[in-house]
Short mmCIF file of C-alpha atoms in Angstrom, two decimals:
data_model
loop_
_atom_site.label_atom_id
_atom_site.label_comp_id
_atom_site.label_asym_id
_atom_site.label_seq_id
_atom_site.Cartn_x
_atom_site.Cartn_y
_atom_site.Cartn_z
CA UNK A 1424 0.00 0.00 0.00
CA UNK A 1425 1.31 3.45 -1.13
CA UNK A 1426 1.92 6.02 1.70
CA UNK A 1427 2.07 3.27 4.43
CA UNK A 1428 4.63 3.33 7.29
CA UNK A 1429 4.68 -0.48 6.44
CA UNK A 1430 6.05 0.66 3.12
CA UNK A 1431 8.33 3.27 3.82
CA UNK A 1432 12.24 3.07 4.09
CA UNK A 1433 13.15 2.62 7.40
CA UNK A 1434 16.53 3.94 6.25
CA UNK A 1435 17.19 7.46 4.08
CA UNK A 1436 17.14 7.08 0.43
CA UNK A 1437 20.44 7.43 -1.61
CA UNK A 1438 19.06 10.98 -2.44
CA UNK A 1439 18.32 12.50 0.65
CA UNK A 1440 22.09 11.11 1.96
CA UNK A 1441 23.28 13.30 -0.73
CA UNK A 1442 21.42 16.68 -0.18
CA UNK A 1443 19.21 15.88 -2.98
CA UNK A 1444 15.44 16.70 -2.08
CA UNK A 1445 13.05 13.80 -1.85
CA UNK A 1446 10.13 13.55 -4.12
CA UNK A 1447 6.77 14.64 -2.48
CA UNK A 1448 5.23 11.27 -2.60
CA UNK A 1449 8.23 9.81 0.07
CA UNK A 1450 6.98 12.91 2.23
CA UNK A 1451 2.92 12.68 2.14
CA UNK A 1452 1.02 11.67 4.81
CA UNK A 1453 -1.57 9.66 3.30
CA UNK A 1454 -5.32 8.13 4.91
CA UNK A 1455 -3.13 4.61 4.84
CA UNK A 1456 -0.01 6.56 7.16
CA UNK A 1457 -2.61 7.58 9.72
CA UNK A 1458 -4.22 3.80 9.87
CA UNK A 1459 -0.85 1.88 10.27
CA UNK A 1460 0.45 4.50 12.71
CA UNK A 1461 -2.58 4.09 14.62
CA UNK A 1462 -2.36 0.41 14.99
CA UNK A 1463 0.97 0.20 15.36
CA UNK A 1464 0.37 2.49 18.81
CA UNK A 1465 -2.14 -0.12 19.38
CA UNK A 1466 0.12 -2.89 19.16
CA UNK A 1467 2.60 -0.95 21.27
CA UNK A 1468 -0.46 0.08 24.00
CA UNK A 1469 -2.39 -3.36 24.20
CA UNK A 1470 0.57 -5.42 24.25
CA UNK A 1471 1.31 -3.76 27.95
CA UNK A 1472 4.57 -2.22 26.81
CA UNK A 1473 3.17 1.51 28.01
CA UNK A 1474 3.96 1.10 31.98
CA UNK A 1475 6.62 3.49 31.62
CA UNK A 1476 3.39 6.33 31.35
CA UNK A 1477 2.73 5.70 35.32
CA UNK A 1478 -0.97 4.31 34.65
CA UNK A 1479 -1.87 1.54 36.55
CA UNK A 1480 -3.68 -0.71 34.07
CA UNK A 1481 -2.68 1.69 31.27
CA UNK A 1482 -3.73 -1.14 28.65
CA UNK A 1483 -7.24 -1.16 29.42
CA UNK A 1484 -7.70 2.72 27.88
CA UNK A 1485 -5.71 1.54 24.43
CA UNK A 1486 -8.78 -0.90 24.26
CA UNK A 1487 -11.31 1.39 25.56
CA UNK A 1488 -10.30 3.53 22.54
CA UNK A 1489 -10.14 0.69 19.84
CA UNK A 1490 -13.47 -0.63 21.00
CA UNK A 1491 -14.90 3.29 20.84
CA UNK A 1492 -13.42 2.87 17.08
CA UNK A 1493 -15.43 -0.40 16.27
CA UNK A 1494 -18.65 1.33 17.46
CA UNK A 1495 -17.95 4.44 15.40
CA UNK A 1496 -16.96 1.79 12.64
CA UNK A 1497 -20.16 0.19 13.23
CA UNK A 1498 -22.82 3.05 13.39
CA UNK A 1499 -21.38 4.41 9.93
CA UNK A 1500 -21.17 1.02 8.11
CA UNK A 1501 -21.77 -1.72 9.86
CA UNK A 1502 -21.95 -4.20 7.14
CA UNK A 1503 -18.45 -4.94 6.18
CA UNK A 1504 -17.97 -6.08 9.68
CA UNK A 1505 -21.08 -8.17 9.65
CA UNK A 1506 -19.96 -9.96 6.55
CA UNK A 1507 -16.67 -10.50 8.53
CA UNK A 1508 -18.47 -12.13 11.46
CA UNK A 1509 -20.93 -14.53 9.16
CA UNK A 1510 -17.74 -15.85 7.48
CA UNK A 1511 -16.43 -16.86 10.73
CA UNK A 1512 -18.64 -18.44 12.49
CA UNK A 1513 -16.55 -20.02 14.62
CA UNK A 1514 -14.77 -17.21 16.23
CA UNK A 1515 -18.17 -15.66 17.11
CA UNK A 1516 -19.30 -18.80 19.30
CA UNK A 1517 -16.69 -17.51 21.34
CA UNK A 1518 -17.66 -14.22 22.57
CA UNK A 1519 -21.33 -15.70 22.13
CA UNK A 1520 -20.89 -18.50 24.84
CA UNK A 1521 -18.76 -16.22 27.21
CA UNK A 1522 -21.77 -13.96 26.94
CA UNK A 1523 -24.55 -16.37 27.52
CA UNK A 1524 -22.79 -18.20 30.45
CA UNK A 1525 -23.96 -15.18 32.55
CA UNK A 1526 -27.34 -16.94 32.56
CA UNK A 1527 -25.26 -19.49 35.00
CA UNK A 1528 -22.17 -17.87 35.65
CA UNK A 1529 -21.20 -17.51 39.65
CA UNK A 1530 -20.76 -13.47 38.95
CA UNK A 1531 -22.99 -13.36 36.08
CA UNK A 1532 -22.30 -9.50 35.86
CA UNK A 1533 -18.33 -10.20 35.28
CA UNK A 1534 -19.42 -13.00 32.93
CA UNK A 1535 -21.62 -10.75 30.99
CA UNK A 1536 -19.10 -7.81 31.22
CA UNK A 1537 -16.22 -9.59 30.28
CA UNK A 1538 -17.94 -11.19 27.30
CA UNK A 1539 -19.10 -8.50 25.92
CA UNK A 1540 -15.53 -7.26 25.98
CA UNK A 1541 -14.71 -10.42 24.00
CA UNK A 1542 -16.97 -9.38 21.52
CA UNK A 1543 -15.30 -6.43 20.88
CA UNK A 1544 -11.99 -7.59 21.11
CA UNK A 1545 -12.97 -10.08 18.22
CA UNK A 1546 -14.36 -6.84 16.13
CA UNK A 1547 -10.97 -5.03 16.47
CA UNK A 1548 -9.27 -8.49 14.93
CA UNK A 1549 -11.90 -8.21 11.91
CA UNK A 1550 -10.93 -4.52 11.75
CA UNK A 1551 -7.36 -4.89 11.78
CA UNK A 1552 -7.27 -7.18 8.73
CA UNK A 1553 -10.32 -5.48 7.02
CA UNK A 1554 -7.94 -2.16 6.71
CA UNK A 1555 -4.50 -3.90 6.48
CA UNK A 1556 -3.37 -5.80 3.96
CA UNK A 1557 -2.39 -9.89 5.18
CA UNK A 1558 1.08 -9.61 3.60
CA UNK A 1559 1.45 -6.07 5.59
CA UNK A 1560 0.03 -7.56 9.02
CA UNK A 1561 3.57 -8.88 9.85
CA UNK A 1562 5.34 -5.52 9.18
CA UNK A 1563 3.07 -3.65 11.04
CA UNK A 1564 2.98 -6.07 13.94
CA UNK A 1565 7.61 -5.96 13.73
CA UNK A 1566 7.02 -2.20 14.03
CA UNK A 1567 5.02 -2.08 16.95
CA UNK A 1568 7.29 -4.88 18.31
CA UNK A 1569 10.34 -2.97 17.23
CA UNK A 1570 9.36 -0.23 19.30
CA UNK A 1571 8.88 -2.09 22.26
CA UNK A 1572 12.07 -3.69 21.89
CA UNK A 1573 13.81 -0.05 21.76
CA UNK A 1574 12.07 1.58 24.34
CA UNK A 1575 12.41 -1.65 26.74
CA UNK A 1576 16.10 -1.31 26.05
CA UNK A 1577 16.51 2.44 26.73
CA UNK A 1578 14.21 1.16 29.79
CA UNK A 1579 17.25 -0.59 31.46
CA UNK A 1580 19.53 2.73 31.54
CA UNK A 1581 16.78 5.42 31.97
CA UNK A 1582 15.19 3.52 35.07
CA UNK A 1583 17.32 0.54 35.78
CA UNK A 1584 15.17 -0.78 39.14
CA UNK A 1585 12.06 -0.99 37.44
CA UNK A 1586 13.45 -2.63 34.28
CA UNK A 1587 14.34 -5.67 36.64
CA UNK A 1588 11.83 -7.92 38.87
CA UNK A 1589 12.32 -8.03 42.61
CA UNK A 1590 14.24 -11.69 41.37
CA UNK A 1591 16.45 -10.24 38.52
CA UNK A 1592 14.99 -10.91 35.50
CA UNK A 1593 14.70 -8.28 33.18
CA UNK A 1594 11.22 -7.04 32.03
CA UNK A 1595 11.91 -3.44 30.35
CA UNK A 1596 8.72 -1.69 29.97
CA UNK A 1597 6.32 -5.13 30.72
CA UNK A 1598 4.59 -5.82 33.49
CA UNK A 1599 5.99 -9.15 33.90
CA UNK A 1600 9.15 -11.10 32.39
CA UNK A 1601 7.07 -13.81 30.33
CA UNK A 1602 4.93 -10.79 28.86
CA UNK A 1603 8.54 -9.49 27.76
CA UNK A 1604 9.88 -13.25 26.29
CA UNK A 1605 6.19 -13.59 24.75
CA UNK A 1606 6.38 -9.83 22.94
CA UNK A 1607 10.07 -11.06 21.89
CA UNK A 1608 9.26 -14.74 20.66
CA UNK A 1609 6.61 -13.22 18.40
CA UNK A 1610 9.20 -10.33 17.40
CA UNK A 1611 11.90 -13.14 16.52
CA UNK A 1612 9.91 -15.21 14.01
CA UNK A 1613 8.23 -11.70 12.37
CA UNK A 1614 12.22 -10.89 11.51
CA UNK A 1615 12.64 -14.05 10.61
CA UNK A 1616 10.10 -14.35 8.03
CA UNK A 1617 10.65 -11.19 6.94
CA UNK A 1618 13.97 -11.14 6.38
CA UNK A 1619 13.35 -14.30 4.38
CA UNK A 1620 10.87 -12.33 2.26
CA UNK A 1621 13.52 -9.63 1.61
CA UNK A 1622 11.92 -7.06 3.46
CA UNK A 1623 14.17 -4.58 5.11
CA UNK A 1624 16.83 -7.83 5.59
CA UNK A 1625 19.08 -5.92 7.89
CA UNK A 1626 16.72 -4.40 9.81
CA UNK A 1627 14.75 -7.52 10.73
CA UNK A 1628 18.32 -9.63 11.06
CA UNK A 1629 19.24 -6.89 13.67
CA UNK A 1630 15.84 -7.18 15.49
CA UNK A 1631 15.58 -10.88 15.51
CA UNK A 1632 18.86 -10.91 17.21
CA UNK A 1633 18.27 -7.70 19.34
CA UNK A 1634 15.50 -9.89 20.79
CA UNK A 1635 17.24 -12.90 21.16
CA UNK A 1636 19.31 -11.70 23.40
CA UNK A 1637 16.73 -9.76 25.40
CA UNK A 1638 14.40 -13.29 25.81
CA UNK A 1639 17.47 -14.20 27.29
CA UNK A 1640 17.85 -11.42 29.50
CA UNK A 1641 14.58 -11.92 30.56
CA UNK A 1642 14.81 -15.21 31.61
CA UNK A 1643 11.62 -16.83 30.85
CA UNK A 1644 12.27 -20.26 30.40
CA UNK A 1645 8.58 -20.92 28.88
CA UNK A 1646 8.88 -18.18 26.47
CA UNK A 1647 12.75 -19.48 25.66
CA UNK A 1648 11.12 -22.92 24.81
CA UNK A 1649 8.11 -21.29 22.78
CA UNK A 1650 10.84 -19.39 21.15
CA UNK A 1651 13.19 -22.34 19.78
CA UNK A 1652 10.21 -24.75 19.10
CA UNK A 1653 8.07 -21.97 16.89
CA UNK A 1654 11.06 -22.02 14.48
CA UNK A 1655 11.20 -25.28 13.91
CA UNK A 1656 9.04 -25.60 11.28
CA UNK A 1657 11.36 -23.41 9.27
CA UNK A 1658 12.89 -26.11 8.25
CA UNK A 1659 10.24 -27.76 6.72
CA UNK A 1660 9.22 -25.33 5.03
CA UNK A 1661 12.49 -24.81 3.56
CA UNK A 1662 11.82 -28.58 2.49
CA UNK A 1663 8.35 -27.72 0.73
CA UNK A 1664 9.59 -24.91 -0.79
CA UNK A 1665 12.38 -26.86 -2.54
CA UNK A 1666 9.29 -29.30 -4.23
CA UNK A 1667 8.07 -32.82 -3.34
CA UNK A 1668 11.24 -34.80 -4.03
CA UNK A 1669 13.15 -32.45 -1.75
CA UNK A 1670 10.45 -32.53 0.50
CA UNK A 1671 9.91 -36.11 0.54
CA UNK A 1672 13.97 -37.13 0.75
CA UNK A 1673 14.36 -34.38 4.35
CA UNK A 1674 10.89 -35.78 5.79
CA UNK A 1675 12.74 -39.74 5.69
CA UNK A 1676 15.89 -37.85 6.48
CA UNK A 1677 14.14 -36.19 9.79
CA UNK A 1678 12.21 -39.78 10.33
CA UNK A 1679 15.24 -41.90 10.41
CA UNK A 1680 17.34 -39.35 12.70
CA UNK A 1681 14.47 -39.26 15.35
CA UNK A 1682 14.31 -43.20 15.01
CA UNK A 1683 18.08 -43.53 16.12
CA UNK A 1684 17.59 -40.52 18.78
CA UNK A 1685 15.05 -42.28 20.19
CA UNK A 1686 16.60 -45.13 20.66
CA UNK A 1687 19.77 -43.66 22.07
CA UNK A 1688 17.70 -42.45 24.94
CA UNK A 1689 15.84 -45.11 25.65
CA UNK A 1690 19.07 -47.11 25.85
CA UNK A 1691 20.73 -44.28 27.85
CA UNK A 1692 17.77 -43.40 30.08
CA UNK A 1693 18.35 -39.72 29.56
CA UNK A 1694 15.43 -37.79 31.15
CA UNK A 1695 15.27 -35.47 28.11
CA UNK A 1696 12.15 -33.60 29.81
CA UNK A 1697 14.42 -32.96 32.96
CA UNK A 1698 17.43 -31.78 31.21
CA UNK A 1699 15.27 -29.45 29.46
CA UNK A 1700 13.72 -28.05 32.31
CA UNK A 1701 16.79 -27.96 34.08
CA UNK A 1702 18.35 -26.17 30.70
CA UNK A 1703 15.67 -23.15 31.35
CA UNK A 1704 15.51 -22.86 34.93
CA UNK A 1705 12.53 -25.29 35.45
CA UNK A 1706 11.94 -28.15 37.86
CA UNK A 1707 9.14 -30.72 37.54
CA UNK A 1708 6.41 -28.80 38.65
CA UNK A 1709 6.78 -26.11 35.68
CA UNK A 1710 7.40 -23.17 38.79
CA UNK A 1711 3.95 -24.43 40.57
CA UNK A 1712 1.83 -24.74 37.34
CA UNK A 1713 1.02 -28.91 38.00
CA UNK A 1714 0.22 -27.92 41.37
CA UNK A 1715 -2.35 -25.23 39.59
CA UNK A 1716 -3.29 -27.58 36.84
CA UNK A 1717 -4.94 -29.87 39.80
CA UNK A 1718 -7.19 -27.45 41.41
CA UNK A 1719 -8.27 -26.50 37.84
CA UNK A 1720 -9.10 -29.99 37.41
CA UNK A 1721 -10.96 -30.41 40.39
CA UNK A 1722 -13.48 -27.16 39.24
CA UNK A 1723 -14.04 -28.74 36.26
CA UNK A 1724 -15.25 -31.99 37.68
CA UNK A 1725 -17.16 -30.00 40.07
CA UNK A 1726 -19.07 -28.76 37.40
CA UNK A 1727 -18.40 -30.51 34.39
CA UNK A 1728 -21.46 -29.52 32.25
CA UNK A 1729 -21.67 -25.61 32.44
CA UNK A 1730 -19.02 -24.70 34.40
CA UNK A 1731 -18.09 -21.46 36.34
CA UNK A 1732 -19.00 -19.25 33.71
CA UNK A 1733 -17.12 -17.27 32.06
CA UNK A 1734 -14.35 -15.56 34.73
CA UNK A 1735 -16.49 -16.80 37.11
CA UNK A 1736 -14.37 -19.17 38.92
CA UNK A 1737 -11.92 -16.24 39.83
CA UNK A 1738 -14.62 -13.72 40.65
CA UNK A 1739 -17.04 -16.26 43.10
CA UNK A 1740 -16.73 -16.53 47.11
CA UNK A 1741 -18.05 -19.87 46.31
CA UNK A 1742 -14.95 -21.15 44.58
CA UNK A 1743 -11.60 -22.51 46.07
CA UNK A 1744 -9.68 -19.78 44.63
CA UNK A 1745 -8.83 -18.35 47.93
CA UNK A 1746 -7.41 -21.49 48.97
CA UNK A 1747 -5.68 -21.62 45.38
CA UNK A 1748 -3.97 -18.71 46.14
CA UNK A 1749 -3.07 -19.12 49.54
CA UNK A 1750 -1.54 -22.46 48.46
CA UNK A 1751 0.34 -21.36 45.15
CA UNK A 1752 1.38 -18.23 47.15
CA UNK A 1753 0.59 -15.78 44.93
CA UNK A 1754 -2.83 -13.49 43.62
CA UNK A 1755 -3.55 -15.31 40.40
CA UNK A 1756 -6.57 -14.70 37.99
CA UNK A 1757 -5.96 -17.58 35.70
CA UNK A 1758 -4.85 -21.34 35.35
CA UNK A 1759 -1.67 -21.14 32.78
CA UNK A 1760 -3.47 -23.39 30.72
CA UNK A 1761 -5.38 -22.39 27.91
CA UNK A 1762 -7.34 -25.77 27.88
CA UNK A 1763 -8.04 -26.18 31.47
CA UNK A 1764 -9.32 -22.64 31.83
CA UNK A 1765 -11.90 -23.50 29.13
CA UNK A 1766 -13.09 -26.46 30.92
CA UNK A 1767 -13.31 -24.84 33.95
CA UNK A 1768 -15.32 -21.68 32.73
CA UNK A 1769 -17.72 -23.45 30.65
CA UNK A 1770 -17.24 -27.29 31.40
CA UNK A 1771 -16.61 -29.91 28.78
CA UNK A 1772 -17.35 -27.68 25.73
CA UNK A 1773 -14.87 -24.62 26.62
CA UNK A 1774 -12.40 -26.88 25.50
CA UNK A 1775 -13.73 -28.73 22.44
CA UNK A 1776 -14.25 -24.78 21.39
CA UNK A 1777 -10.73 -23.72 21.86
CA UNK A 1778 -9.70 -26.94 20.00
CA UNK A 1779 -12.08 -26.29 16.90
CA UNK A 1780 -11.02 -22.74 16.19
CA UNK A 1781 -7.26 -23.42 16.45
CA UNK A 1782 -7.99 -26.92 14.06
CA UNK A 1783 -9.87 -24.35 11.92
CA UNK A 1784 -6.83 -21.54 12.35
CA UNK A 1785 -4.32 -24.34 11.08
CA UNK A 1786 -7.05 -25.67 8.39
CA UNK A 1787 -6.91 -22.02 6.86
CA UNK A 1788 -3.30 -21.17 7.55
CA UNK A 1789 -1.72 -23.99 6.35
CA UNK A 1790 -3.93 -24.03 3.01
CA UNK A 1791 -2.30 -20.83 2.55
CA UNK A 1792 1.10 -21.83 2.95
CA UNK A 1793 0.73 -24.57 0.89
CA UNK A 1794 -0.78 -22.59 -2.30
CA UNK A 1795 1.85 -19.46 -2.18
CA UNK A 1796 4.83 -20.98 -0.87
CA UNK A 1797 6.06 -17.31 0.58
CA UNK A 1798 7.53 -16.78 3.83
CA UNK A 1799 4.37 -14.09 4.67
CA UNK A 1800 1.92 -17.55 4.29
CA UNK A 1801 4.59 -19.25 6.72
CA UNK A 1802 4.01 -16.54 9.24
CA UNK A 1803 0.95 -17.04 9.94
CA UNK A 1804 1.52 -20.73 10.16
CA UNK A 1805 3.86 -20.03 12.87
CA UNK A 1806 1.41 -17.82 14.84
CA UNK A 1807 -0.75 -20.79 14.99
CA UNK A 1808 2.19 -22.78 16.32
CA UNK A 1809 3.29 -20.24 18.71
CA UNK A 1810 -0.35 -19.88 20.08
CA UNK A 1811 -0.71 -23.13 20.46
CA UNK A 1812 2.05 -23.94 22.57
CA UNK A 1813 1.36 -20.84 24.42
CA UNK A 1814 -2.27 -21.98 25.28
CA UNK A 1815 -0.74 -25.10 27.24
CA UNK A 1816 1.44 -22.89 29.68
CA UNK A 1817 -0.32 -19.29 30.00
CA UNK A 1818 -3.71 -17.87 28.83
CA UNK A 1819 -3.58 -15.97 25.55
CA UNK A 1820 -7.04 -16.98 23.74
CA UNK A 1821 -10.77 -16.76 24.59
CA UNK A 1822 -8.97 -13.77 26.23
CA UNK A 1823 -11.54 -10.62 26.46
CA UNK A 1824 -8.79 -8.21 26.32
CA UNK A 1825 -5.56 -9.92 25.12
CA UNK A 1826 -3.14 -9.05 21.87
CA UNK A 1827 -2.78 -12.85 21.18
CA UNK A 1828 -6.45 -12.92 20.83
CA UNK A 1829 -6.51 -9.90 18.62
CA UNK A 1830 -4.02 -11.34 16.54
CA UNK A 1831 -5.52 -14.72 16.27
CA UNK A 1832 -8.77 -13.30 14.88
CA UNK A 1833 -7.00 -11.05 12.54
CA UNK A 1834 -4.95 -14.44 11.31
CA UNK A 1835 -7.57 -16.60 11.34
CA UNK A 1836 -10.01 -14.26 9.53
CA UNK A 1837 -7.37 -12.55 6.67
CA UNK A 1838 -6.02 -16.28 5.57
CA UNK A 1839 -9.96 -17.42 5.42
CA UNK A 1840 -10.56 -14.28 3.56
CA UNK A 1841 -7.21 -15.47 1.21
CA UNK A 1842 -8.92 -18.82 0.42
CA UNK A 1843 -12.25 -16.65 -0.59
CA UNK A 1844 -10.73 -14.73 -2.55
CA UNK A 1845 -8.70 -17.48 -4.34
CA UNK A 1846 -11.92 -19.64 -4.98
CA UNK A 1847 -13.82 -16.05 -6.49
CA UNK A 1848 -10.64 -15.43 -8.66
CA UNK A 1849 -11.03 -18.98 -10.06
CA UNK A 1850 -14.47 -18.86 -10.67
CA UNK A 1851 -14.07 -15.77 -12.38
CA UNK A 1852 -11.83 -17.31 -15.15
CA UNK A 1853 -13.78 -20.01 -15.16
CA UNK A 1854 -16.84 -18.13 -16.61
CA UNK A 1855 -13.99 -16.29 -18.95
CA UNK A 1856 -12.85 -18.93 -20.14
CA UNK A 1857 -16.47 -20.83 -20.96
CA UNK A 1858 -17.29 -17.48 -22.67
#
């Protein structure tokens, strides 16, 4: 898109480095300038990387305004949105059950609140990839990153005591050290992919690396392990890339070297699982999370049908979350799982819901992938993955107000809206052609 900040030079041009003047069109500010700088704020705002304003809670007014946006959206033209929503089903059961379970929620006002906020979150998604482009959603997403990187670093020098948690670990300008290793993991496979799609190459090779180093700093040994298994799948698609021969040759290659590692350990009786923990700083109780996982259990088999409701299980006097937090020793609002949350806030279908829109997230994204070949179609493939093994150790979908959740509508929707488009292109020539 001309006139975008996703399209501009992030370094001078050759003429300006000479004293030559720059055409008018580098130096417009265009409609398209205002969007992407506007959701690349955002980005920076929802993502919790503002806490160096002072604000307690400063997120919350980022979403206020975007959700003021999708009602102004809405009351001039609400039908593009609409349209949105009735092509994904899915993602509206969502909001749509969190909603409803106020009927038999144990604080049906907080269920009915927080769903509604759901909603809206799940409107700002269709917004965000009704007004940007999919192949421009990763470079306006490594902007907003990019910025948090930056000012997280000049964080660490400006006020060094608040940069760092009471245990060391460096969180810059998050409000906790996994929110930091989360905002970098996503920032490290957005360079990659970009640099693979020859998009500002030594820009994104600087960030990727920039925020290696500051997952490490921040020593979050979940987000360390999201980090390194999200870009795995490089490699295959390397593999598919290269054509089915190529593809067929590395998938026996990868088959017969897991074979023999396999074997190896079982032969050694190397506890793979402990090393690893051990490697990130873990012991066998993921830092109290099995110990979580249980009482979440035990509410779900409480109520097993209906559950809580939605947020209900954390909001309730009737609910052992007192005793939770006595006995995990700290003042948590959720079960770091995705899965168990879902169970416990709306019994057995919370999670058969959660499953069926990431199935139908990798359906679409993967279809994608698999038709273009580019390194923008693997990006979104590795959101999914990312996502996914983020649901099984913190909480970022069915999330009212969360930027994973924002981001998984927005991916979910645009590469459903790719497939459309594909299948109306095709008819299109087909009718050409039978004229």
């Amino acid at each position: 898109m001309r006139g975008s900040v996703a399209s501009y030079p992030i370094f001078p041009a050759p003429a300006a480095v000479l004293g030559k003047p720059l055409p008018l069109s580098t130096l417009r500010i265009t409609k398209g300038t205002i969007t992407d700088l506007a959701w690349i704020l955002f980005i920076i705002g929802a993502g919790s990387a503002a806490r160096p304003l002072g604000v307690q809670n400063v997120e919350r007014y980022f979403w206020l305004a975007a959700d003021l946006i999708v009602v102004l959206f809405l009351l001039h033209d609400y039908r593009p949105l609409l349209t949105m929503s009735l092509k994904n089903k899915l993602l509206m059961t969502w909001p749509a059950i969190a909603t409803l379970s106020a009927l038999w929620s144990y604080n049906p006002g907080i269920s009915l609140y927080h769903g509604l906020q759901l909603f809206m979150t799940t409107m700002v998604g269709f917004l965000f990839c009704s007004q940007i482009d999919r192949k421009r959603i990763p470079r306006i997403l490594f902007l907003g990153l990019l910025v948090c990187l930056l000012s997280s670093v000049a964080f660490k020098f400006v006020n060094p005591h608040q940069a760092y948690d009471g245990n060391g670990a460096f969180q810059g300008v998050f409000t906790h050290k996994n929110v930091l290793g989360s905002m970098m993991t996503l920032l490290i496979f957005t360079s990659t992919c970009l640099f693979f799609a020859h998009w500002r190459p030594l820009l994104t090779l600087a960030a990727a690396a920039a925020a290696a180093i500051v997952l490490v700093m921040s020593k979050s040994g979940t987000a360390l392990i999201m980090a390194v298994l999200t870009l795995m799948p490089i490699m295959l698609a390397f593999l598919v890339r290269r054509g089915p021969r190529t593809l067929s040759a590395g998938v026996g290659a990868i088959i017969v070297i897991s074979v023999l590692a396999c074997t190896a350990i079982v032969f050694a009786q190397i506890d793979v699982f402990g090393l690893a923990l051990a490697s990130v700083g873990k012991d066998a109780t993921l830092t109290g999370r099995t110990i979580l996982w249980g009482f979440g259990a035990d509410a779900f088999l409480e109520h097993p049908w209906l559950g809580f409701g939605y947020k209900g299980y954390w909001e309730s006097t009737q609910s052992t979350v007192f005793y939770l937090r006595y006995v995990i020793g700290q003042d948590l609002w959720f079960f770091h799982n995705n899965f168990i949350e879902m169970a416990v806030a709306f019994g057995f279908m919370g999670p058969i819901l959660l499953i069926a829109g990431i199935l139908q997230g990798y359906g679409r994204t993967l279809r994608v992938f698999l038709r273009d070949h580019d390194y923008i179609s693997l990006w979104y493939v590795l959101f999914m993955v990312c996502v996914t093994i983020d649901s099984f150790v913190e909480y970022p979908l069915f999330l009212n107000h969360g930027l994973y959740q924002f981001l998984f509508v927005a991916v979910v929707a645009s590469s459903g809206a790719a497939l459309s488009d594909r299948k109306r292109t095709r008819r299109h020539q087909g009718r050409r052609n039978d004229v």
